[in-house]
Amino acid sequence: MLSKRAYNFNAGPAALPLKVLERVQAEFVDFQGTGMSIMEMSHRGAVYESVHNEAQERLLSLLGNPQGYKVLFLQGGASTQFAMLPLNFLSEGQIGSYVMTGSWSDKAYKEAKLLGKAHIAASSADAKYMRLPNVDALDLPENTAYVHMTSNETIEGTQFKQFPDTGSVPLIVDMSSDIFCKPFDVTQFGLIYAGAQKNLGPSGVTVVVAREELLASSPAHIPTMLRYSTYEKNNSLYNTPPSFAIYMVNEVLKWIQEEGGLEGIERVNQQKAALLYDRIDRSEGFYRGCVDSTDRSIMNVTFRLANEDLEKQFIKESEQAGFIGLKGHRSVGGLRASIYNAVPLENCQALAEFMDGFKQRNS
């Protein structure tokens, strides 16, 4: 018998759909009558390879089957992508241009500086990243090889609603914390990447979707496993892939389709975010949103209370009530509810009610 599920608001690894967990549980020991778990199978075998290919096809189908794009499955999380991008795309005399919006874009920029020339094309550091910079007129040097953005900053709680037209310069976006939270046109990007552990599956696999011409030829002098071309030419099967994590991604993608695709997922996500931001905005200052209202994330709701003691009390009481993961990142403090795709609407309703009660008890 299933015990009561926690109200899971962890920032990552994060909640997974209960339907997916139950399906995976049912075939964990014996996958499709093979007498083996999928974790025990050879990645060269037909059974696993069909799952691998299906996950790629399903992901592209949710994006409208764009022509000329390919899906790669890598390891190392977004943090490894911070290095792979300049290694693969920054040739001699070129520069990577970065839009600075918070902790994760800062990490990507600093990694690029270790490996080549990096330039800040726009920044909201002057606002402590509590708003997004204007990206309508980016400062791009003529020798810009690519523009890099972070679509959603999990720590600060900002999210881009639209992206700039960078013309012939490839736009590369880290979508680790908001991929598939809503529909989007992938053809405006040269490459997108996402660690799976927030909206796509468990930790262990990183998804890359890119124009095939960007993946086809990587510099020969960089290590084999850091070349995009290695994965492109070998269908992400050059070495043993994170097979169980990829299988889980496929199951989560099935669930997204069952929930009405990206349009259906967005409707629920907007409801969840509206519930919590409404509690913050109607609290007469008891709760204070951290981010400018126009730039708020529908994935990571960040807020503060009057002082740190009251925030500690909020965390203590919320944990006693079954809420997990509401403490803000240690670098910024405060409170944060990460409400990724798999977080049920009912969990957000329960949190909103808890916030009402906490305010009544402490006003």
mmCIF file of C-alpha atoms in Angstrom:
data_model
loop_
_atom_site.group_PDB
_atom_site.id
_atom_site.type_symbol
_atom_site.label_atom_id
_atom_site.label_comp_id
_atom_site.label_asym_id
_atom_site.label_seq_id
_atom_site.Cartn_x
_atom_site.Cartn_y
_atom_site.Cartn_z
ATOM 1 C CA MET A 1 0.000 0.000 0.000
ATOM 2 C CA LEU A 2 1.369 3.396 -1.024
ATOM 3 C CA SER A 3 2.142 5.710 1.885
ATOM 4 C CA LYS A 4 1.189 9.369 1.650
ATOM 5 C CA ARG A 5 3.301 11.189 -0.926
ATOM 6 C CA ALA A 6 5.335 14.178 0.241
ATOM 7 C CA TYR A 7 4.548 17.650 -1.037
ATOM 8 C CA ASN A 8 7.756 17.708 -3.059
ATOM 9 C CA PHE A 9 8.989 21.169 -4.064
ATOM 10 C CA ASN A 10 12.651 20.210 -4.458
ATOM 11 C CA ALA A 11 14.648 22.192 -6.998
ATOM 12 C CA GLY A 12 16.370 19.145 -8.461
ATOM 13 C CA PRO A 13 16.418 16.223 -8.553
ATOM 14 C CA ALA A 14 12.759 16.984 -8.474
ATOM 15 C CA ALA A 15 9.308 15.425 -8.496
ATOM 16 C CA LEU A 16 8.498 12.783 -11.092
ATOM 17 C CA PRO A 17 4.947 11.998 -12.248
ATOM 18 C CA LEU A 18 3.370 9.363 -10.019
ATOM 19 C CA LYS A 19 1.876 7.622 -13.064
ATOM 20 C CA VAL A 20 5.357 7.257 -14.517
ATOM 21 C CA LEU A 21 6.819 5.912 -11.289
ATOM 22 C CA GLU A 22 4.044 3.336 -11.015
ATOM 23 C CA ARG A 23 4.463 2.222 -14.649
ATOM 24 C CA VAL A 24 8.204 1.901 -14.221
ATOM 25 C CA GLN A 25 7.724 0.002 -10.968
ATOM 26 C CA ALA A 26 5.490 -2.508 -12.744
ATOM 27 C CA GLU A 27 8.140 -3.352 -15.355
ATOM 28 C CA PHE A 28 11.245 -2.734 -13.271
ATOM 29 C CA VAL A 29 12.174 -6.411 -12.824
ATOM 30 C CA ASP A 30 10.839 -7.738 -16.125
ATOM 31 C CA PHE A 31 10.843 -5.289 -19.024
ATOM 32 C CA GLN A 32 8.403 -6.301 -21.784
ATOM 33 C CA GLY A 33 8.704 -10.001 -21.037
ATOM 34 C CA THR A 34 12.463 -10.156 -21.471
ATOM 35 C CA GLY A 35 13.111 -11.547 -17.999
ATOM 36 C CA MET A 36 15.438 -8.615 -17.300
ATOM 37 C CA SER A 37 15.281 -5.076 -16.070
ATOM 38 C CA ILE A 38 16.116 -2.543 -18.744
ATOM 39 C CA MET A 39 19.074 -1.619 -16.514
ATOM 40 C CA GLU A 40 20.535 -5.086 -17.129
ATOM 41 C CA MET A 41 20.371 -5.030 -20.916
ATOM 42 C CA SER A 42 23.109 -4.406 -23.419
ATOM 43 C CA HIS A 43 22.849 -0.965 -24.942
ATOM 44 C CA ARG A 44 23.755 -2.638 -28.245
ATOM 45 C CA GLY A 45 20.683 -4.898 -28.097
ATOM 46 C CA ALA A 46 17.539 -4.345 -30.143
ATOM 47 C CA VAL A 47 15.233 -3.984 -27.114
ATOM 48 C CA TYR A 48 17.145 -1.127 -25.523
ATOM 49 C CA GLU A 49 17.929 0.538 -28.830
ATOM 50 C CA SER A 50 14.224 0.699 -29.688
ATOM 51 C CA VAL A 51 13.566 2.564 -26.419
ATOM 52 C CA HIS A 52 16.526 4.865 -27.102
ATOM 53 C CA ASN A 53 15.287 5.740 -30.583
ATOM 54 C CA GLU A 54 11.696 6.088 -29.416
ATOM 55 C CA ALA A 55 12.712 8.643 -26.793
ATOM 56 C CA GLN A 56 14.470 10.729 -29.452
ATOM 57 C CA GLU A 57 11.500 10.528 -31.804
ATOM 58 C CA ARG A 58 8.973 11.309 -29.084
ATOM 59 C CA LEU A 59 10.950 14.346 -27.952
ATOM 60 C CA LEU A 60 11.112 15.734 -31.488
ATOM 61 C CA SER A 61 7.402 15.024 -32.016
ATOM 62 C CA LEU A 62 6.544 17.199 -29.001
ATOM 63 C CA LEU A 63 8.524 19.950 -30.736
ATOM 64 C CA GLY A 64 6.564 19.549 -33.958
ATOM 65 C CA ASN A 65 9.120 17.332 -35.727
ATOM 66 C CA PRO A 66 11.388 20.187 -36.854
ATOM 67 C CA GLN A 67 13.442 19.425 -39.940
ATOM 68 C CA GLY A 68 17.216 19.326 -39.605
ATOM 69 C CA TYR A 69 17.334 18.868 -35.809
ATOM 70 C CA LYS A 70 18.757 15.957 -33.885
ATOM 71 C CA VAL A 71 18.475 14.747 -30.274
ATOM 72 C CA LEU A 72 21.565 13.675 -28.336
ATOM 73 C CA PHE A 73 21.762 11.961 -24.958
ATOM 74 C CA LEU A 74 24.863 12.911 -22.970
ATOM 75 C CA GLN A 75 26.083 12.767 -19.388
ATOM 76 C CA GLY A 76 27.615 15.335 -17.052
ATOM 77 C CA GLY A 77 24.630 17.648 -16.659
ATOM 78 C CA ALA A 78 24.387 21.238 -17.829
ATOM 79 C CA SER A 79 27.703 21.933 -16.103
ATOM 80 C CA THR A 80 29.553 19.804 -18.665
ATOM 81 C CA GLN A 81 27.714 21.632 -21.451
ATOM 82 C CA PHE A 82 29.217 24.870 -20.130
ATOM 83 C CA ALA A 83 32.596 23.509 -21.262
ATOM 84 C CA MET A 84 31.511 21.562 -24.345
ATOM 85 C CA LEU A 85 30.026 24.633 -25.990
ATOM 86 C CA PRO A 86 33.226 26.699 -26.163
ATOM 87 C CA LEU A 87 35.325 23.603 -26.877
ATOM 88 C CA ASN A 88 33.214 22.795 -29.921
ATOM 89 C CA PHE A 89 32.244 26.232 -31.212
ATOM 90 C CA LEU A 90 34.935 28.749 -30.248
ATOM 91 C CA SER A 91 37.582 28.629 -32.929
ATOM 92 C CA GLU A 92 40.601 30.943 -33.030
ATOM 93 C CA GLY A 93 39.604 34.594 -33.165
ATOM 94 C CA GLN A 94 35.957 33.985 -32.203
ATOM 95 C CA ILE A 95 34.084 34.930 -29.067
ATOM 96 C CA GLY A 96 31.143 33.531 -27.121
ATOM 97 C CA SER A 97 28.561 36.138 -26.134
ATOM 98 C CA TYR A 98 26.672 35.530 -22.895
ATOM 99 C CA VAL A 99 23.476 37.007 -21.460
ATOM 100 C CA MET A 100 23.974 37.243 -17.710
ATOM 101 C CA THR A 101 20.828 36.582 -15.695
ATOM 102 C CA GLY A 102 21.933 34.796 -12.542
ATOM 103 C CA SER A 103 23.878 31.997 -10.956
ATOM 104 C CA TRP A 104 23.726 29.491 -13.822
ATOM 105 C CA SER A 105 24.489 31.911 -16.641
ATOM 106 C CA ASP A 106 27.407 33.135 -14.545
ATOM 107 C CA LYS A 107 28.773 29.582 -14.264
ATOM 108 C CA ALA A 108 28.456 29.096 -18.022
ATOM 109 C CA TYR A 109 30.248 32.384 -18.727
ATOM 110 C CA LYS A 110 33.106 31.630 -16.339
ATOM 111 C CA GLU A 111 33.631 28.195 -17.869
ATOM 112 C CA ALA A 112 33.803 29.702 -21.350
ATOM 113 C CA LYS A 113 36.436 32.181 -20.166
ATOM 114 C CA LEU A 114 38.646 29.255 -19.155
ATOM 115 C CA LEU A 115 38.583 27.889 -22.694
ATOM 116 C CA GLY A 116 38.380 30.907 -24.974
ATOM 117 C CA LYS A 117 37.121 34.447 -25.260
ATOM 118 C CA ALA A 118 33.798 35.288 -23.659
ATOM 119 C CA HIS A 119 31.834 38.532 -23.782
ATOM 120 C CA ILE A 120 28.854 39.820 -21.792
ATOM 121 C CA ALA A 121 26.176 40.796 -24.302
ATOM 122 C CA ALA A 122 23.615 41.880 -21.693
ATOM 123 C CA SER A 123 23.348 41.678 -17.919
ATOM 124 C CA SER A 124 21.047 42.387 -15.004
ATOM 125 C CA ALA A 125 23.794 42.067 -12.381
ATOM 126 C CA ASP A 126 23.102 45.673 -11.367
ATOM 127 C CA ALA A 127 19.701 44.500 -10.116
ATOM 128 C CA LYS A 128 21.220 41.496 -8.348
ATOM 129 C CA TYR A 129 19.563 39.405 -11.073
ATOM 130 C CA MET A 130 16.108 40.065 -9.679
ATOM 131 C CA ARG A 131 14.961 41.142 -13.133
ATOM 132 C CA LEU A 132 15.969 40.189 -16.669
ATOM 133 C CA PRO A 133 18.042 42.409 -18.958
ATOM 134 C CA ASN A 134 16.722 43.881 -22.186
ATOM 135 C CA VAL A 135 17.741 41.464 -24.949
ATOM 136 C CA ASP A 136 16.194 43.345 -27.861
ATOM 137 C CA ALA A 137 19.534 45.021 -28.622
ATOM 138 C CA LEU A 138 22.335 42.699 -27.594
ATOM 139 C CA ASP A 139 25.915 43.938 -27.667
ATOM 140 C CA LEU A 140 27.421 41.388 -30.062
ATOM 141 C CA PRO A 141 30.970 41.692 -31.423
ATOM 142 C CA GLU A 142 31.363 40.895 -35.126
ATOM 143 C CA ASN A 143 33.306 37.730 -34.332
ATOM 144 C CA THR A 144 30.589 36.268 -32.107
ATOM 145 C CA ALA A 145 30.392 32.498 -32.622
ATOM 146 C CA TYR A 146 27.206 32.022 -30.600
ATOM 147 C CA VAL A 147 24.908 33.725 -28.108
ATOM 148 C CA HIS A 148 24.260 31.849 -24.872
ATOM 149 C CA MET A 149 21.247 32.357 -22.602
ATOM 150 C CA THR A 150 19.736 30.618 -19.587
ATOM 151 C CA SER A 151 15.983 30.444 -20.090
ATOM 152 C CA ASN A 152 15.087 30.025 -16.415
ATOM 153 C CA GLU A 153 17.244 30.834 -13.406
ATOM 154 C CA THR A 154 16.270 28.359 -10.705
ATOM 155 C CA ILE A 155 18.007 30.184 -7.860
ATOM 156 C CA GLU A 156 16.758 33.713 -8.470
ATOM 157 C CA GLY A 157 13.404 32.726 -9.998
ATOM 158 C CA THR A 158 13.419 34.566 -13.349
ATOM 159 C CA GLN A 159 12.281 33.224 -16.709
ATOM 160 C CA PHE A 160 12.415 34.530 -20.256
ATOM 161 C CA LYS A 161 9.041 34.669 -21.981
ATOM 162 C CA GLN A 162 10.568 35.242 -25.416
ATOM 163 C CA PHE A 163 13.996 35.167 -27.033
ATOM 164 C CA PRO A 164 15.884 37.568 -29.303
ATOM 165 C CA ASP A 165 16.434 37.079 -33.015
ATOM 166 C CA THR A 166 20.188 36.641 -33.308
ATOM 167 C CA GLY A 167 20.180 36.328 -37.088
ATOM 168 C CA SER A 168 22.937 34.137 -38.478
ATOM 169 C CA VAL A 169 24.568 33.775 -35.043
ATOM 170 C CA PRO A 170 23.373 30.544 -33.384
ATOM 171 C CA LEU A 171 21.328 31.067 -30.226
ATOM 172 C CA ILE A 172 22.207 28.463 -27.597
ATOM 173 C CA VAL A 173 19.996 28.135 -24.522
ATOM 174 C CA ASP A 174 20.284 26.236 -21.256
ATOM 175 C CA MET A 175 16.710 25.031 -20.644
ATOM 176 C CA SER A 176 17.525 22.698 -17.776
ATOM 177 C CA SER A 177 14.860 24.017 -15.440
ATOM 178 C CA ASP A 178 11.990 24.882 -17.773
ATOM 179 C CA ILE A 179 12.206 22.711 -20.877
ATOM 180 C CA PHE A 180 8.758 21.477 -21.912
ATOM 181 C CA CYS A 181 6.951 23.614 -19.351
ATOM 182 C CA LYS A 182 5.181 25.257 -22.325
ATOM 183 C CA PRO A 183 5.216 25.141 -26.128
ATOM 184 C CA PHE A 184 8.086 26.841 -27.957
ATOM 185 C CA ASP A 185 9.516 27.083 -31.458
ATOM 186 C CA VAL A 186 12.781 25.170 -31.421
ATOM 187 C CA THR A 187 13.763 26.487 -34.859
ATOM 188 C CA GLN A 188 14.722 29.845 -33.315
ATOM 189 C CA PHE A 189 17.608 28.072 -31.568
ATOM 190 C CA GLY A 190 20.813 26.579 -32.867
ATOM 191 C CA LEU A 191 21.096 24.327 -29.832
ATOM 192 C CA ILE A 192 19.262 23.802 -26.565
ATOM 193 C CA TYR A 193 20.357 21.616 -23.680
ATOM 194 C CA ALA A 194 18.839 20.446 -20.432
ATOM 195 C CA GLY A 195 19.796 18.296 -17.490
ATOM 196 C CA ALA A 196 16.868 15.890 -17.148
ATOM 197 C CA GLN A 197 16.396 16.053 -13.389
ATOM 198 C CA LYS A 198 13.791 18.805 -13.256
ATOM 199 C CA ASN A 199 11.259 18.339 -16.083
ATOM 200 C CA LEU A 200 12.374 15.321 -18.120
ATOM 201 C CA GLY A 201 13.318 12.482 -15.800
ATOM 202 C CA PRO A 202 15.886 11.457 -13.207
ATOM 203 C CA SER A 203 19.413 12.782 -12.935
ATOM 204 C CA GLY A 204 22.040 11.089 -15.071
ATOM 205 C CA VAL A 205 21.185 12.122 -18.622
ATOM 206 C CA THR A 206 21.483 15.459 -20.396
ATOM 207 C CA VAL A 207 19.385 16.158 -23.466
ATOM 208 C CA VAL A 208 20.716 18.220 -26.380
ATOM 209 C CA VAL A 209 18.559 19.267 -29.324
ATOM 210 C CA ALA A 210 20.469 21.002 -32.101
ATOM 211 C CA ARG A 211 20.687 21.770 -35.778
ATOM 212 C CA GLU A 212 22.501 18.911 -37.430
ATOM 213 C CA GLU A 213 25.076 21.164 -39.074
ATOM 214 C CA LEU A 214 26.236 22.383 -35.645
ATOM 215 C CA LEU A 215 26.806 18.799 -34.515
ATOM 216 C CA ALA A 216 28.408 17.349 -37.618
ATOM 217 C CA SER A 217 32.025 18.421 -37.218
ATOM 218 C CA SER A 218 33.795 19.107 -33.946
ATOM 219 C CA PRO A 219 37.469 20.100 -33.590
ATOM 220 C CA ALA A 220 39.684 17.025 -33.789
ATOM 221 C CA HIS A 221 41.995 18.202 -31.025
ATOM 222 C CA ILE A 222 39.412 18.040 -28.220
ATOM 223 C CA PRO A 223 38.749 14.802 -26.300
ATOM 224 C CA THR A 224 36.487 12.331 -28.091
ATOM 225 C CA MET A 225 33.796 12.347 -25.407
ATOM 226 C CA LEU A 226 33.585 16.149 -25.474
ATOM 227 C CA ARG A 227 32.858 16.341 -29.203
ATOM 228 C CA TYR A 228 29.223 16.757 -30.242
ATOM 229 C CA SER A 229 30.120 14.950 -33.463
ATOM 230 C CA THR A 230 30.938 11.785 -31.487
ATOM 231 C CA TYR A 231 27.346 11.586 -30.262
ATOM 232 C CA GLU A 232 25.835 12.695 -33.564
ATOM 233 C CA LYS A 233 27.685 10.086 -35.621
ATOM 234 C CA ASN A 234 27.011 7.257 -33.164
ATOM 235 C CA ASN A 235 23.388 7.978 -32.221
ATOM 236 C CA SER A 236 24.581 8.747 -28.666
ATOM 237 C CA LEU A 237 25.761 5.128 -28.411
ATOM 238 C CA TYR A 238 29.516 5.590 -28.776
ATOM 239 C CA ASN A 239 29.895 4.360 -25.195
ATOM 240 C CA THR A 240 27.426 2.993 -22.664
ATOM 241 C CA PRO A 241 24.668 5.596 -22.287
ATOM 242 C CA PRO A 242 22.697 6.213 -19.072
ATOM 243 C CA SER A 243 20.152 3.701 -20.317
ATOM 244 C CA PHE A 244 17.752 3.674 -17.370
ATOM 245 C CA ALA A 245 17.606 7.480 -17.274
ATOM 246 C CA ILE A 246 16.879 7.604 -21.015
ATOM 247 C CA TYR A 247 14.135 5.013 -20.590
ATOM 248 C CA MET A 248 12.677 7.202 -17.833
ATOM 249 C CA VAL A 249 12.817 10.269 -20.092
ATOM 250 C CA ASN A 250 10.785 8.355 -22.667
ATOM 251 C CA GLU A 251 8.192 7.494 -20.026
ATOM 252 C CA VAL A 252 7.965 11.132 -18.876
ATOM 253 C CA LEU A 253 7.536 12.243 -22.489
ATOM 254 C CA LYS A 254 4.672 9.724 -22.848
ATOM 255 C CA TRP A 255 3.084 11.274 -19.767
ATOM 256 C CA ILE A 256 3.401 14.765 -21.254
ATOM 257 C CA GLN A 257 1.573 13.544 -24.359
ATOM 258 C CA GLU A 258 -1.149 11.993 -22.185
ATOM 259 C CA GLU A 259 -1.556 15.289 -20.317
ATOM 260 C CA GLY A 260 -2.378 17.146 -23.527
ATOM 261 C CA GLY A 261 1.098 17.823 -24.827
ATOM 262 C CA LEU A 262 2.949 21.028 -24.096
ATOM 263 C CA GLU A 263 -0.264 23.067 -24.317
ATOM 264 C CA GLY A 264 -1.894 20.967 -21.608
ATOM 265 C CA ILE A 265 1.218 21.087 -19.442
ATOM 266 C CA GLU A 266 1.396 24.880 -19.751
ATOM 267 C CA ARG A 267 -2.239 25.342 -18.670
ATOM 268 C CA VAL A 268 -1.610 23.502 -15.417
ATOM 269 C CA ASN A 269 1.741 25.211 -14.854
ATOM 270 C CA GLN A 270 0.140 28.623 -15.218
ATOM 271 C CA GLN A 271 -2.547 27.644 -12.697
ATOM 272 C CA LYS A 272 0.048 26.449 -10.189
ATOM 273 C CA ALA A 273 2.158 29.585 -10.500
ATOM 274 C CA ALA A 274 -0.885 31.876 -10.314
ATOM 275 C CA LEU A 275 -1.990 30.227 -7.065
ATOM 276 C CA LEU A 276 1.296 30.950 -5.319
ATOM 277 C CA TYR A 277 2.005 34.389 -6.766
ATOM 278 C CA ASP A 278 -1.540 35.409 -5.865
ATOM 279 C CA ARG A 279 -0.906 34.438 -2.233
ATOM 280 C CA ILE A 280 2.285 36.475 -2.254
ATOM 281 C CA ASP A 281 0.744 39.542 -3.886
ATOM 282 C CA ARG A 282 -2.372 39.565 -1.698
ATOM 283 C CA SER A 283 -0.492 39.096 1.568
ATOM 284 C CA GLU A 284 -0.150 42.861 2.232
ATOM 285 C CA GLY A 285 3.606 42.570 2.382
ATOM 286 C CA PHE A 286 3.774 39.535 4.661
ATOM 287 C CA TYR A 287 5.224 37.596 1.720
ATOM 288 C CA ARG A 288 7.441 39.473 -0.724
ATOM 289 C CA GLY A 289 8.217 38.196 -4.198
ATOM 290 C CA CYS A 290 11.920 38.420 -5.013
ATOM 291 C CA VAL A 291 11.651 39.055 -8.747
ATOM 292 C CA ASP A 292 10.089 41.831 -10.824
ATOM 293 C CA SER A 293 6.565 40.651 -11.608
ATOM 294 C CA THR A 294 7.091 40.732 -15.393
ATOM 295 C CA ASP A 295 10.059 38.343 -15.171
ATOM 296 C CA ARG A 296 8.701 35.796 -12.711
ATOM 297 C CA SER A 297 9.307 32.127 -13.366
ATOM 298 C CA ILE A 298 6.438 29.655 -13.560
ATOM 299 C CA MET A 299 8.883 26.962 -12.442
ATOM 300 C CA ASN A 300 10.629 28.480 -9.403
ATOM 301 C CA VAL A 301 8.604 30.774 -7.143
ATOM 302 C CA THR A 302 10.976 32.730 -4.887
ATOM 303 C CA PHE A 303 9.828 34.869 -1.968
ATOM 304 C CA ARG A 304 10.902 36.325 1.362
ATOM 305 C CA LEU A 305 9.403 37.030 4.754
ATOM 306 C CA ALA A 306 10.080 39.947 7.095
ATOM 307 C CA ASN A 307 13.248 38.418 8.565
ATOM 308 C CA GLU A 308 15.337 35.248 8.574
ATOM 309 C CA ASP A 309 13.931 34.028 11.879
ATOM 310 C CA LEU A 310 10.424 34.046 10.437
ATOM 311 C CA GLU A 311 11.692 32.257 7.330
ATOM 312 C CA LYS A 312 13.278 29.565 9.502
ATOM 313 C CA GLN A 313 9.991 29.171 11.333
ATOM 314 C CA PHE A 314 8.189 28.839 7.978
ATOM 315 C CA ILE A 315 10.589 26.082 6.923
ATOM 316 C CA LYS A 316 10.232 24.253 10.227
ATOM 317 C CA GLU A 317 6.436 24.322 10.246
ATOM 318 C CA SER A 318 6.162 23.489 6.536
ATOM 319 C CA GLU A 319 8.378 20.421 6.947
ATOM 320 C CA GLN A 320 6.260 19.272 9.879
ATOM 321 C CA ALA A 321 3.223 19.584 7.577
ATOM 322 C CA GLY A 322 4.851 17.415 4.890
ATOM 323 C CA PHE A 323 6.268 20.082 2.571
ATOM 324 C CA ILE A 324 9.759 19.331 1.238
ATOM 325 C CA GLY A 325 12.301 21.597 -0.452
ATOM 326 C CA LEU A 326 10.992 25.088 0.326
ATOM 327 C CA LYS A 327 14.255 26.509 1.607
ATOM 328 C CA GLY A 328 15.854 28.983 -0.801
ATOM 329 C CA HIS A 329 19.263 28.319 -2.304
ATOM 330 C CA ARG A 330 22.057 28.925 0.180
ATOM 331 C CA SER A 331 23.563 31.652 -2.041
ATOM 332 C CA VAL A 332 20.482 33.893 -1.825
ATOM 333 C CA GLY A 333 18.464 32.639 1.138
ATOM 334 C CA GLY A 334 14.732 33.148 1.398
ATOM 335 C CA LEU A 335 12.148 30.639 0.265
ATOM 336 C CA ARG A 336 11.564 28.842 -3.015
ATOM 337 C CA ALA A 337 8.850 26.553 -4.320
ATOM 338 C CA SER A 338 9.971 24.659 -7.396
ATOM 339 C CA ILE A 339 6.791 23.706 -9.221
ATOM 340 C CA TYR A 340 8.052 21.734 -12.196
ATOM 341 C CA ASN A 341 5.754 19.828 -14.545
ATOM 342 C CA ALA A 342 5.349 16.779 -12.317
ATOM 343 C CA VAL A 343 4.329 18.763 -9.213
ATOM 344 C CA PRO A 344 0.553 18.257 -8.987
ATOM 345 C CA LEU A 345 -1.810 21.219 -8.835
ATOM 346 C CA GLU A 346 -3.093 19.794 -5.550
ATOM 347 C CA ASN A 347 0.353 20.264 -3.984
ATOM 348 C CA CYS A 348 0.306 23.951 -4.885
ATOM 349 C CA GLN A 349 -3.205 24.310 -3.515
ATOM 350 C CA ALA A 350 -2.039 22.735 -0.262
ATOM 351 C CA LEU A 351 0.954 25.084 -0.111
ATOM 352 C CA ALA A 352 -1.247 28.116 -0.760
ATOM 353 C CA GLU A 353 -3.480 27.069 2.137
ATOM 354 C CA PHE A 354 -0.453 26.558 4.372
ATOM 355 C CA MET A 355 0.796 30.039 3.457
ATOM 356 C CA ASP A 356 -2.578 31.503 4.420
ATOM 357 C CA GLY A 357 -2.506 29.724 7.759
ATOM 358 C CA PHE A 358 1.082 30.699 8.496
ATOM 359 C CA LYS A 359 0.283 34.342 7.803
ATOM 360 C CA GLN A 360 -2.724 34.243 10.118
ATOM 361 C CA ARG A 361 -0.672 32.741 12.915
ATOM 362 C CA ASN A 362 2.206 35.187 12.559
ATOM 363 C CA SER A 363 0.627 38.520 11.620
#
